Amino acid sequence: AQTVTQSQPEMSVQEAETVTLSCTYDTSESDYYLFWYKQPPSRQMILVIRQEAYKQQNATENRFSVNFQKAAKSFSLKISDSQLGDAAMYFCAYRSAINTGTASKLTFGTGTRLQVTL
Amino acid sequence: EPEVTQTPSHQVTQMGQEVILRCVPISNHLYFYWYRQILGQKVEFLVSFYNNEISEKSEIFDDQFSVERPDGSNFTLKIRSTKLEDSAMYFCASSRSQYEQYFGPGTRLTVT
C-alpha cells in the first residue's frame, strides 16, 4: 500500500517571501501521479498542482512549483511571493497510474498548515 | 467553469438515523468518489464508482454505507444507521480520466 508523509504540521511565511512544504511517499509502483491540494478555512479541497511521475520536468503553476525527486520519493511544493490568500492547509496526495479501467483513489498525507504573516 | 456541487452543506442527525448525502459531479466526468475528513485529520478515501458499479472501497466503507447513481447527474452516499464516529466532512469528487480529481465543497455531517 502506498503511504504519503508530510512531516511539517505547521509552517509560517511572511508575505512576499518563499516557502517550501515537504512531502515524501512510499510506493513500489513506477508510474503514478502526485498532487498538492489546498484546503482553506472553507474546507473546500482545491487542486494546486499535478506531477506525472514519468515526467522529469518539475510542474509549475504561476507562483506554485514542485521539486519532484523520484529516486528519493520526494515531492515538495514551493510557493513564491506568498500572499495572505495562500494561508490554508496543504495536502500532498498520491494516485496510482495503473490503468485497470477502474477509478483510482487518492491517498493523502496528514497536511501542513501554512500561516502567512504580514 | 463547471464544478462539483454537494447538498446539504450541513446535516445534523441523531444516532441510528439514516442520512443521504447528495453530489452532482461535473457533467462529462466518468469516475466518482467519496472521501471523508474527521475534524483535524487527513482526508480518507471511502469509495470509488465507475460504470455504474463500485470500483474500490476502503475498510471504512462497511455494510452501513452504500452509493448510488440514481440518474445521469446525481451521485449519493447513504449511511443506514449513523454512529457518533460518522461525524465528519464528506467530500464528493469526480474525474474525467486518470488525472486530477475535482472536489465538491463538502457536507458537514454531525451525529448527535
XYZ file of N, CA and C in Angstrom:
690
model
N 0.843 -1.197 0.000
C 0.000 0.000 0.000
C 0.878 1.247 0.000
N 0.361 2.255 -0.650
C 1.121 3.497 -0.723
C 0.883 4.337 0.527
N 1.907 5.045 0.932
C 1.761 5.976 2.056
C 2.333 7.326 1.661
N 1.779 8.362 2.239
C 2.223 9.728 1.988
C 2.507 10.376 3.336
N 3.663 10.995 3.456
C 4.074 11.585 4.723
C 4.378 13.066 4.557
N 3.764 13.863 5.404
C 4.070 15.289 5.463
C 4.570 15.549 6.881
N 5.831 15.846 6.987
C 6.468 15.898 8.310
C 6.363 17.255 8.991
N 5.817 18.240 8.285
C 5.695 19.587 8.853
C 4.224 19.869 9.163
N 3.808 19.757 10.412
C 2.394 20.029 10.727
C 2.028 21.498 10.480
N 2.991 22.386 10.731
C 2.719 23.814 10.544
C 3.956 24.511 9.980
N 3.677 25.490 9.121
C 4.750 26.330 8.592
C 4.236 27.764 8.591
N 5.195 28.681 8.629
C 4.838 30.091 8.606
C 5.742 30.797 7.606
N 5.168 31.769 6.894
C 5.944 32.528 5.918
C 5.470 33.977 5.946
N 6.374 34.879 5.682
C 5.976 36.283 5.592
C 5.472 36.564 4.185
N 4.562 37.470 4.131
C 4.020 37.882 2.840
C 5.174 38.280 1.912
N 5.058 37.836 0.649
C 6.035 38.108 -0.414
C 7.267 37.204 -0.372
N 7.394 36.418 0.697
C 8.537 35.503 0.789
C 8.186 34.156 0.155
N 9.185 33.288 0.142
C 9.032 31.951 -0.442
C 9.046 30.897 0.649
N 8.216 29.891 0.473
C 8.154 28.799 1.452
C 8.092 27.473 0.698
N 8.674 26.449 1.314
C 8.662 25.109 0.725
C 8.021 24.123 1.686
N 7.031 23.411 1.204
C 6.362 22.388 2.003
C 6.839 21.011 1.543
N 7.141 20.155 2.497
C 7.734 18.856 2.173
C 6.702 17.734 2.102
N 7.000 16.763 1.267
C 6.160 15.580 1.152
C 7.045 14.424 0.694
N 6.922 13.303 1.352
C 7.573 12.083 0.871
C 6.515 11.006 0.749
N 6.790 10.020 -0.061
C 5.811 8.967 -0.277
C 6.527 7.647 -0.433
N 5.779 6.608 -0.278
C 6.345 5.279 -0.422
C 5.457 4.488 -1.367
N 6.067 3.907 -2.389
C 5.332 3.101 -3.346
C 6.284 2.142 -4.032
N 5.751 1.058 -4.522
C 6.531 0.124 -5.316
C 6.206 0.286 -6.810
N 5.281 1.182 -7.100
C 4.887 1.409 -8.484
C 5.871 2.360 -9.171
N 5.962 2.236 -10.473
C 6.871 3.115 -11.212
C 6.124 4.261 -11.886
N 4.827 4.095 -12.043
C 4.052 5.132 -12.710
C 2.909 5.572 -11.816
N 2.831 6.868 -11.581
C 1.827 7.395 -10.661
C 1.726 8.903 -10.854
N 0.775 9.495 -10.157
C 0.605 10.939 -10.175
C 0.716 11.456 -8.743
N 1.204 12.653 -8.641
C 1.293 13.320 -7.344
C 0.592 14.668 -7.439
N -0.042 15.057 -6.370
C -0.827 16.290 -6.359
C -0.584 17.056 -5.062
N -0.786 18.358 -5.165
C -0.931 19.190 -3.982
C -2.328 19.805 -4.026
N -3.036 19.647 -2.911
C -4.345 20.262 -2.750
C -4.269 21.280 -1.628
N -5.042 22.328 -1.797
C -5.126 23.388 -0.790
C -6.510 23.320 -0.163
N -6.559 23.437 1.157
C -7.838 23.457 1.859
C -7.904 24.703 2.731
N -8.550 25.763 2.264
C -8.704 26.982 3.070
C -9.707 26.749 4.193
N -9.935 27.748 5.032
C -10.883 27.572 6.147
C -12.275 27.125 5.711
N -12.667 27.432 4.501
C -13.965 26.967 3.993
C -14.009 25.447 3.866
N -12.860 24.804 3.907
C -12.662 23.346 3.857
C -12.865 22.742 2.477
N -13.081 23.566 1.474
C -13.127 23.026 0.116
C -11.736 22.596 -0.304
N -11.625 21.470 -0.992
C -10.335 20.971 -1.477
C -10.094 21.523 -2.880
N -9.009 22.250 -3.034
C -8.712 22.906 -4.307
C -7.399 22.366 -4.853
N -7.425 21.895 -6.091
C -6.208 21.381 -6.703
C -5.243 22.534 -6.978
N -4.006 22.371 -6.548
C -2.984 23.400 -6.755
C -2.103 23.033 -7.940
N -1.601 21.798 -7.944
C -0.630 21.415 -8.954
C -0.552 19.896 -9.057
N -0.166 19.419 -10.220
C -0.097 17.984 -10.501
C 1.240 17.647 -11.145
N 1.749 16.464 -10.834
C 3.002 15.989 -11.435
C 2.843 14.537 -11.852
N 3.194 14.255 -13.092
C 3.213 12.862 -13.539
C 4.591 12.282 -13.270
N 4.644 11.086 -12.748
C 5.927 10.500 -12.347
C 6.849 10.255 -13.522
N 6.298 10.055 -14.720
C 7.149 9.752 -15.872
C 7.800 11.023 -16.432
N 7.362 12.170 -15.978
C 7.933 13.423 -16.466
C 9.068 13.858 -15.559
N 10.201 14.144 -16.135
C 11.333 14.610 -15.339
C 11.204 16.091 -15.006
N 10.523 16.817 -15.874
C 10.402 18.248 -15.648
C 9.439 18.530 -14.503
N 9.850 19.417 -13.616
C 9.007 19.786 -12.492
C 7.833 20.658 -12.946
N 6.647 20.373 -12.408
C 5.455 21.135 -12.773
C 5.497 22.534 -12.149
N 4.910 23.471 -12.870
C 4.825 24.861 -12.399
C 3.441 25.413 -12.738
N 2.859 26.114 -11.775
C 1.583 26.810 -11.997
C 1.702 28.179 -11.343
N 2.038 29.167 -12.141
C 2.176 30.533 -11.639
C 3.175 30.572 -10.476
N 2.721 30.939 -9.282
C 3.648 31.077 -8.147
C 3.962 29.741 -7.468
N 3.323 28.681 -7.929
C 3.487 27.360 -7.311
C 4.352 26.470 -8.199
N 5.323 25.825 -7.604
C 6.156 24.888 -8.348
C 6.511 23.724 -7.432
N 6.895 22.624 -8.058
C 7.261 21.452 -7.268
C 8.711 21.080 -7.538
N 9.281 20.384 -6.560
C 10.586 19.750 -6.730
C 10.347 18.255 -6.580
N 10.300 17.573 -7.708
C 9.990 16.153 -7.741
C 11.284 15.365 -7.867
N 11.581 14.577 -6.859
C 12.774 13.737 -6.843
C 12.310 12.282 -6.768
N 12.222 11.644 -7.947
C 11.599 10.314 -7.993
C 12.408 9.280 -7.214
N 13.700 9.315 -7.352
C 14.527 8.317 -6.667
C 14.409 8.454 -5.151
N 14.320 9.665 -4.693
C 14.194 9.922 -3.256
C 12.752 9.842 -2.787
N 11.816 9.703 -3.714
C 10.376 9.690 -3.413
C 10.003 10.928 -2.604
N 10.378 12.052 -3.169
C 10.129 13.328 -2.525
C 9.387 14.245 -3.488
N 8.479 15.034 -2.962
C 7.620 15.886 -3.803
C 7.287 17.137 -3.004
N 8.138 18.129 -3.065
C 7.915 19.334 -2.262
C 7.233 20.414 -3.091
N 6.525 21.284 -2.415
C 5.802 22.391 -3.042
C 6.450 23.697 -2.632
N 6.802 24.502 -3.625
C 7.362 25.820 -3.356
C 6.329 26.877 -3.737
N 6.080 27.771 -2.780
C 5.174 28.885 -3.033
C 6.020 30.149 -3.022
N 6.059 30.831 -4.138
C 6.827 32.065 -4.259
C 5.917 33.269 -4.057
N 6.519 34.373 -3.610
C 5.749 35.610 -3.435
C 4.446 35.335 -2.664
N 4.574 34.752 -1.500
C 3.409 34.319 -0.724
C 2.421 35.452 -0.490
N 1.148 35.098 -0.565
C 0.083 36.070 -0.354
C -0.791 35.622 0.818
N -1.517 36.573 1.399
C -2.368 36.249 2.545
C -3.365 35.141 2.183
N -3.804 35.154 0.941
C -4.767 34.153 0.494
C -4.199 32.756 0.367
N -2.883 32.621 0.518
C -2.268 31.288 0.459
C -2.404 30.553 1.793
N -2.803 31.267 2.816
C -2.945 30.633 4.133
C -4.020 29.551 4.060
N -3.635 28.333 4.391
C -4.540 27.191 4.252
C -3.832 25.950 4.749
N -4.563 24.847 4.723
C -3.973 23.530 4.935
C -3.594 23.014 3.563
N -2.397 22.461 3.442
C -1.957 21.902 2.169
C -1.753 20.399 2.314
N -2.375 19.661 1.408
C -2.276 18.207 1.427
C -1.557 17.716 0.183
N -0.624 16.818 0.408
C 0.038 16.109 -0.666
C -0.760 14.823 -0.909
N -0.888 14.406 -2.171
C -1.681 13.211 -2.460
C -1.042 12.402 -3.578
N -1.255 11.097 -3.503
C -0.694 10.140 -4.459
C -1.833 9.406 -5.151
N -1.624 9.151 -6.441
C -2.610 8.357 -7.157
C -1.890 7.410 -8.108
N -2.237 6.174 -8.066
C -1.654 5.189 -8.964
C -2.042 5.501 -10.407
N -1.134 5.208 -11.322
C -1.441 5.400 -12.738
C -1.732 4.085 -13.429
N -1.770 3.009 -12.662
C -2.088 1.720 -13.256
C -3.512 1.767 -13.777
N -3.670 1.536 -15.064
C -4.986 1.677 -15.675
C -5.675 0.323 -15.712
N -6.540 0.137 -14.742
C -7.295 -1.111 -14.692
C -8.720 -0.888 -15.178
N -8.960 0.312 -15.703
C -10.310 0.649 -16.127
C -11.202 1.010 -14.968
N -10.598 1.102 -13.787
C -11.398 1.470 -12.613
C -10.958 2.834 -12.128
N -11.646 3.311 -11.128
C -11.353 4.630 -10.594
C -10.300 4.511 -9.502
N -9.188 5.174 -9.669
C -8.104 5.076 -8.687
C -8.246 6.137 -7.606
N -8.082 5.732 -6.379
C -8.256 6.639 -5.249
C -7.038 7.525 -5.071
N -7.243 8.605 -4.340
C -6.151 9.444 -3.861
C -5.800 9.019 -2.441
N -4.504 8.956 -2.164
C -4.021 8.731 -0.807
C -3.378 10.028 -0.339
N -3.876 10.547 0.764
C -3.447 11.855 1.241
C -2.452 11.741 2.391
N -1.618 12.777 2.508
C -0.814 12.950 3.706
C -1.638 13.644 4.778
N -1.009 13.889 5.911
C -1.724 14.468 7.047
C -1.845 15.984 6.974
N -1.176 16.597 6.021
C -1.347 18.021 5.811
C -0.335 18.891 6.527
N -0.130 20.071 5.958
C 0.708 21.118 6.564
C -0.114 22.388 6.598
N -0.250 22.955 7.793
C -0.988 24.216 7.914
C -0.020 25.365 7.661
N -0.315 26.167 6.641
C 0.542 27.298 6.298
C -0.075 28.595 6.793
N 0.697 29.317 7.583
C 0.290 30.657 8.015
C 1.087 31.675 7.230
N 0.426 32.741 6.809
C 1.092 33.819 6.098
C 0.967 35.081 6.942
N 2.099 35.657 7.291
C 2.101 36.821 8.172
C 2.521 38.079 7.414
N 2.093 39.213 7.950
C 2.430 40.487 7.303
C 3.856 40.915 7.604
N -16.972 28.030 -15.108
C -16.241 26.761 -15.016
C -17.090 25.746 -14.265
N -17.242 24.539 -14.831
C -18.070 23.534 -14.155
C -17.460 23.128 -12.825
N -18.329 22.774 -11.867
C -17.821 22.367 -10.571
C -18.708 21.287 -9.982
N -18.153 20.596 -9.011
C -18.895 19.577 -8.280
C -19.704 20.284 -7.197
N -20.964 19.921 -7.086
C -21.803 20.505 -6.032
C -22.265 19.408 -5.079
N -22.494 19.810 -3.827
C -22.948 18.867 -2.811
C -24.047 19.501 -1.972
N -25.022 18.680 -1.620
C -26.082 19.125 -0.721
C -26.393 18.027 0.280
N -26.787 18.405 1.513
C -26.752 19.764 2.051
C -25.336 20.162 2.433
N -25.140 21.404 2.822
C -23.813 21.814 3.264
C -23.567 21.335 4.690
N -24.642 21.231 5.459
C -24.533 20.764 6.834
C -25.756 19.926 7.166
N -25.519 18.757 7.729
C -26.598 17.862 8.099
C -26.398 17.432 9.547
N -27.436 17.631 10.337
C -27.397 17.168 11.720
C -28.392 16.027 11.852
N -27.968 14.933 12.432
C -28.855 13.787 12.562
C -28.633 13.100 13.892
N -29.605 12.333 14.296
C -29.458 11.590 15.548
C -28.868 10.223 15.267
N -28.135 9.720 16.228
C -27.528 8.401 16.131
C -28.598 7.378 15.765
N -28.257 6.507 14.815
C -29.193 5.473 14.406
C -30.057 5.842 13.209
N -30.072 7.123 12.878
C -30.872 7.566 11.731
C -30.115 7.358 10.421
N -30.882 7.298 9.347
C -30.299 7.194 8.010
C -30.089 8.578 7.427
N -28.979 8.754 6.728
C -28.739 10.016 6.029
C -28.348 9.733 4.597
N -28.698 10.640 3.725
C -28.287 10.567 2.324
C -27.595 11.873 1.976
N -26.372 11.764 1.532
C -25.603 12.919 1.104
C -25.593 12.924 -0.420
N -25.839 14.098 -0.978
C -26.010 14.178 -2.431
C -24.884 14.965 -3.081
N -24.566 14.544 -4.282
C -23.486 15.157 -5.050
C -23.917 15.218 -6.509
N -23.573 16.312 -7.152
C -23.721 16.388 -8.605
C -22.325 16.560 -9.179
N -21.758 15.503 -9.767
C -20.416 15.607 -10.339
C -20.408 16.483 -11.585
N -19.225 16.791 -12.066
C -19.081 17.538 -13.306
C -19.622 16.670 -14.447
N -20.348 17.291 -15.359
C -21.230 16.537 -16.265
C -20.529 15.539 -17.182
N -19.342 15.801 -17.645
C -18.705 14.844 -18.556
C -17.692 13.940 -17.847
N -17.748 13.915 -16.543
C -16.852 13.051 -15.779
C -17.429 11.649 -15.651
N -16.519 10.683 -15.555
C -16.924 9.278 -15.578
C -16.629 8.553 -14.265
N -15.746 9.131 -13.460
C -15.303 8.467 -12.240
C -15.754 9.301 -11.052
N -16.264 8.628 -10.040
C -16.832 9.339 -8.910
C -16.295 8.744 -7.624
N -16.186 9.622 -6.604
C -15.538 9.214 -5.357
C -16.231 9.864 -4.170
N -16.140 9.192 -3.034
C -16.466 9.796 -1.753
C -15.251 9.671 -0.829
N -14.968 10.770 -0.143
C -13.924 10.816 0.867
C -14.536 11.415 2.121
N -13.871 11.172 3.234
C -14.320 11.860 4.440
C -13.109 12.401 5.200
N -13.379 13.423 5.998
C -12.334 14.043 6.801
C -12.891 14.322 8.181
N -12.446 13.556 9.155
C -12.788 13.838 10.539
C -12.021 15.086 10.939
N -12.648 15.940 11.733
C -12.079 17.251 12.074
C -10.637 17.131 12.548
N -9.763 17.874 11.877
C -8.363 17.907 12.285
C -7.525 16.764 11.758
N -8.146 15.884 10.974
C -7.405 14.731 10.476
C -7.284 14.789 8.953
N -6.625 13.783 8.407
C -6.415 13.807 6.958
C -7.656 13.313 6.226
N -7.667 13.552 4.944
C -8.766 13.109 4.097
C -8.590 11.616 3.811
N -9.683 10.866 4.013
C -9.614 9.411 3.832
C -10.555 8.973 2.720
N -10.091 8.059 1.916
C -10.891 7.505 0.835
C -11.967 6.577 1.389
N -13.166 6.705 0.836
C -14.250 5.786 1.197
C -14.541 4.806 0.069
N -14.871 5.368 -1.116
C -15.336 4.507 -2.200
C -15.152 5.207 -3.534
N -14.927 4.415 -4.575
C -14.901 4.951 -5.931
C -15.918 4.192 -6.774
N -16.359 4.834 -7.836
C -17.511 4.333 -8.605
C -17.275 4.636 -10.063
N -17.443 3.615 -10.907
C -17.254 3.802 -12.334
C -18.117 2.809 -13.075
N -18.707 3.255 -14.152
C -19.510 2.370 -14.998
C -20.620 1.700 -14.175
N -21.228 2.512 -13.329
C -22.378 2.080 -12.529
C -22.086 0.988 -11.509
N -20.843 0.890 -11.110
C -20.559 -0.033 -10.031
C -19.378 0.452 -9.202
N -19.271 -0.097 -8.001
C -18.173 0.268 -7.119
C -16.876 -0.301 -7.682
N -15.871 0.575 -7.791
C -14.553 0.140 -8.252
C -13.702 -0.341 -7.095
N -13.733 0.436 -6.034
C -12.902 0.112 -4.874
C -13.563 0.716 -3.640
N -13.397 0.057 -2.517
C -13.889 0.635 -1.272
C -12.875 0.389 -0.175
N -12.869 1.275 0.808
C -11.925 1.150 1.907
C -12.563 0.342 3.030
N -11.740 0.092 4.052
C -12.253 -0.655 5.215
C -13.334 0.131 5.932
N -13.302 1.448 5.804
C -14.309 2.284 6.468
C -15.683 2.020 5.859
N -15.705 1.752 4.593
C -16.954 1.607 3.835
C -17.550 0.235 4.096
N -18.196 0.113 5.255
C -18.765 -1.177 5.613
C -20.226 -1.257 5.153
N -20.942 -2.252 5.669
C -22.310 -2.505 5.205
C -23.282 -1.369 5.526
N -22.858 -0.448 6.397
C -23.725 0.681 6.714
C -23.743 1.721 5.605
N -22.764 1.631 4.711
C -22.630 2.617 3.657
C -23.089 2.026 2.322
N -23.639 2.886 1.490
C -23.927 2.479 0.110
C -23.859 3.713 -0.778
N -23.612 3.478 -2.056
C -23.583 4.572 -3.022
C -24.488 4.206 -4.182
N -24.938 5.272 -4.843
C -25.865 5.070 -5.938
C -25.745 6.224 -6.916
N -25.977 5.929 -8.158
C -26.089 6.978 -9.172
C -27.477 6.793 -9.778
N -28.471 7.365 -9.135
C -29.870 7.080 -9.475
C -30.296 7.603 -10.850
N -29.609 8.621 -11.330
C -29.926 9.156 -12.657
C -28.622 9.599 -13.299
N -28.701 10.358 -14.369
C -27.485 10.716 -15.078
C -26.669 11.809 -14.423
N -27.190 12.398 -13.308
C -26.462 13.532 -12.756
C -26.091 13.370 -11.287
N -26.915 12.723 -10.498
C -26.643 12.658 -9.069
C -25.807 11.447 -8.680
N -25.066 11.614 -7.577
C -24.279 10.529 -7.003
C -24.456 10.643 -5.502
N -25.011 9.599 -4.887
C -25.377 9.714 -3.480
C -24.598 8.745 -2.609
N -24.421 9.167 -1.359
C -23.832 8.317 -0.323
C -24.874 8.179 0.769
N -25.225 6.941 1.085
C -26.203 6.687 2.145
C -25.509 6.012 3.318
N -25.818 6.513 4.502
C -25.371 5.846 5.725
C -26.638 5.370 6.411
N -26.767 4.072 6.592
C -28.050 3.497 7.034
C -28.366 3.797 8.489
N -27.417 3.614 9.350
C -27.648 3.803 10.773
C -26.428 4.525 11.333
N -26.554 5.841 11.423
C -25.379 6.651 11.749
C -24.894 6.421 13.176
N -23.564 6.535 13.317
C -22.931 6.427 14.629
C -22.257 7.772 14.921
N -21.934 7.977 16.190
C -21.265 9.226 16.564
C -19.973 9.413 15.765
N -19.249 8.319 15.539
C -17.970 8.417 14.845
C -18.104 8.668 13.341
N -19.319 8.706 12.828
C -19.526 9.081 11.433
C -19.502 10.602 11.250
N -19.479 11.330 12.350
C -19.403 12.799 12.259
C -18.111 13.183 11.565
N -18.221 13.902 10.467
C -17.062 14.243 9.639
C -17.530 15.151 8.513
N -16.563 15.620 7.751
C -16.836 16.317 6.494
C -16.762 15.257 5.405
N -17.780 15.192 4.573
C -17.803 14.223 3.486
C -17.649 14.968 2.163
N -16.642 14.554 1.411
C -16.357 15.184 0.128
C -16.681 14.220 -1.015
N -17.346 14.750 -1.998
C -17.541 14.041 -3.256
C -16.503 14.581 -4.236
N -16.014 13.730 -5.106
C -15.080 14.162 -6.137
C -15.412 13.445 -7.429
N -15.008 14.043 -8.536
C -15.199 13.385 -9.821
C -13.984 13.642 -10.694
N -13.786 12.744 -11.659
C -12.696 12.939 -12.610
C -13.120 12.395 -13.959
N -12.502 12.980 -14.986
C -12.838 12.555 -16.329
C -11.974 11.382 -16.761
N -10.790 11.329 -16.194
C -9.847 10.291 -16.612
C -9.008 9.919 -15.407
N -7.801 9.460 -15.673
C -6.909 9.072 -14.589
C -6.241 10.275 -13.952
N -6.559 11.451 -14.436
C -5.870 12.620 -13.939
C -6.548 13.186 -12.701
N -6.479 14.474 -12.541
C -6.887 15.059 -11.276
C -8.364 14.887 -10.982
N -8.632 14.794 -9.685
C -9.997 14.728 -9.191
C -10.410 16.108 -8.708
N -11.654 16.448 -9.000
C -12.201 17.738 -8.580
C -13.185 17.497 -7.444
N -12.985 18.248 -6.400
C -13.764 18.042 -5.189
C -14.916 19.034 -5.075
N -15.985 18.568 -4.458
C -17.077 19.446 -4.087
C -16.752 20.175 -2.794
N -17.640 21.063 -2.355
C -17.385 21.865 -1.151
C -17.568 21.091 0.144
N -18.109 19.883 0.060
C -18.251 19.051 1.253
C -19.598 19.205 1.937
N -19.969 18.149 2.650
C -21.132 18.175 3.541
C -20.631 17.864 4.936
N -20.916 18.770 5.860
C -20.539 18.517 7.250
C -21.637 17.713 7.902
N -21.329 16.506 8.317
C -22.305 15.635 8.984
C -22.020 15.622 10.474
N -23.042 15.974 11.240
C -22.934 15.947 12.706
C -23.937 14.936 13.230
N -23.441 13.940 13.933
C -24.302 12.903 14.524
C -24.345 13.134 16.023
N -25.568 13.310 16.543
C -25.712 13.599 17.976
C -26.320 12.419 18.727
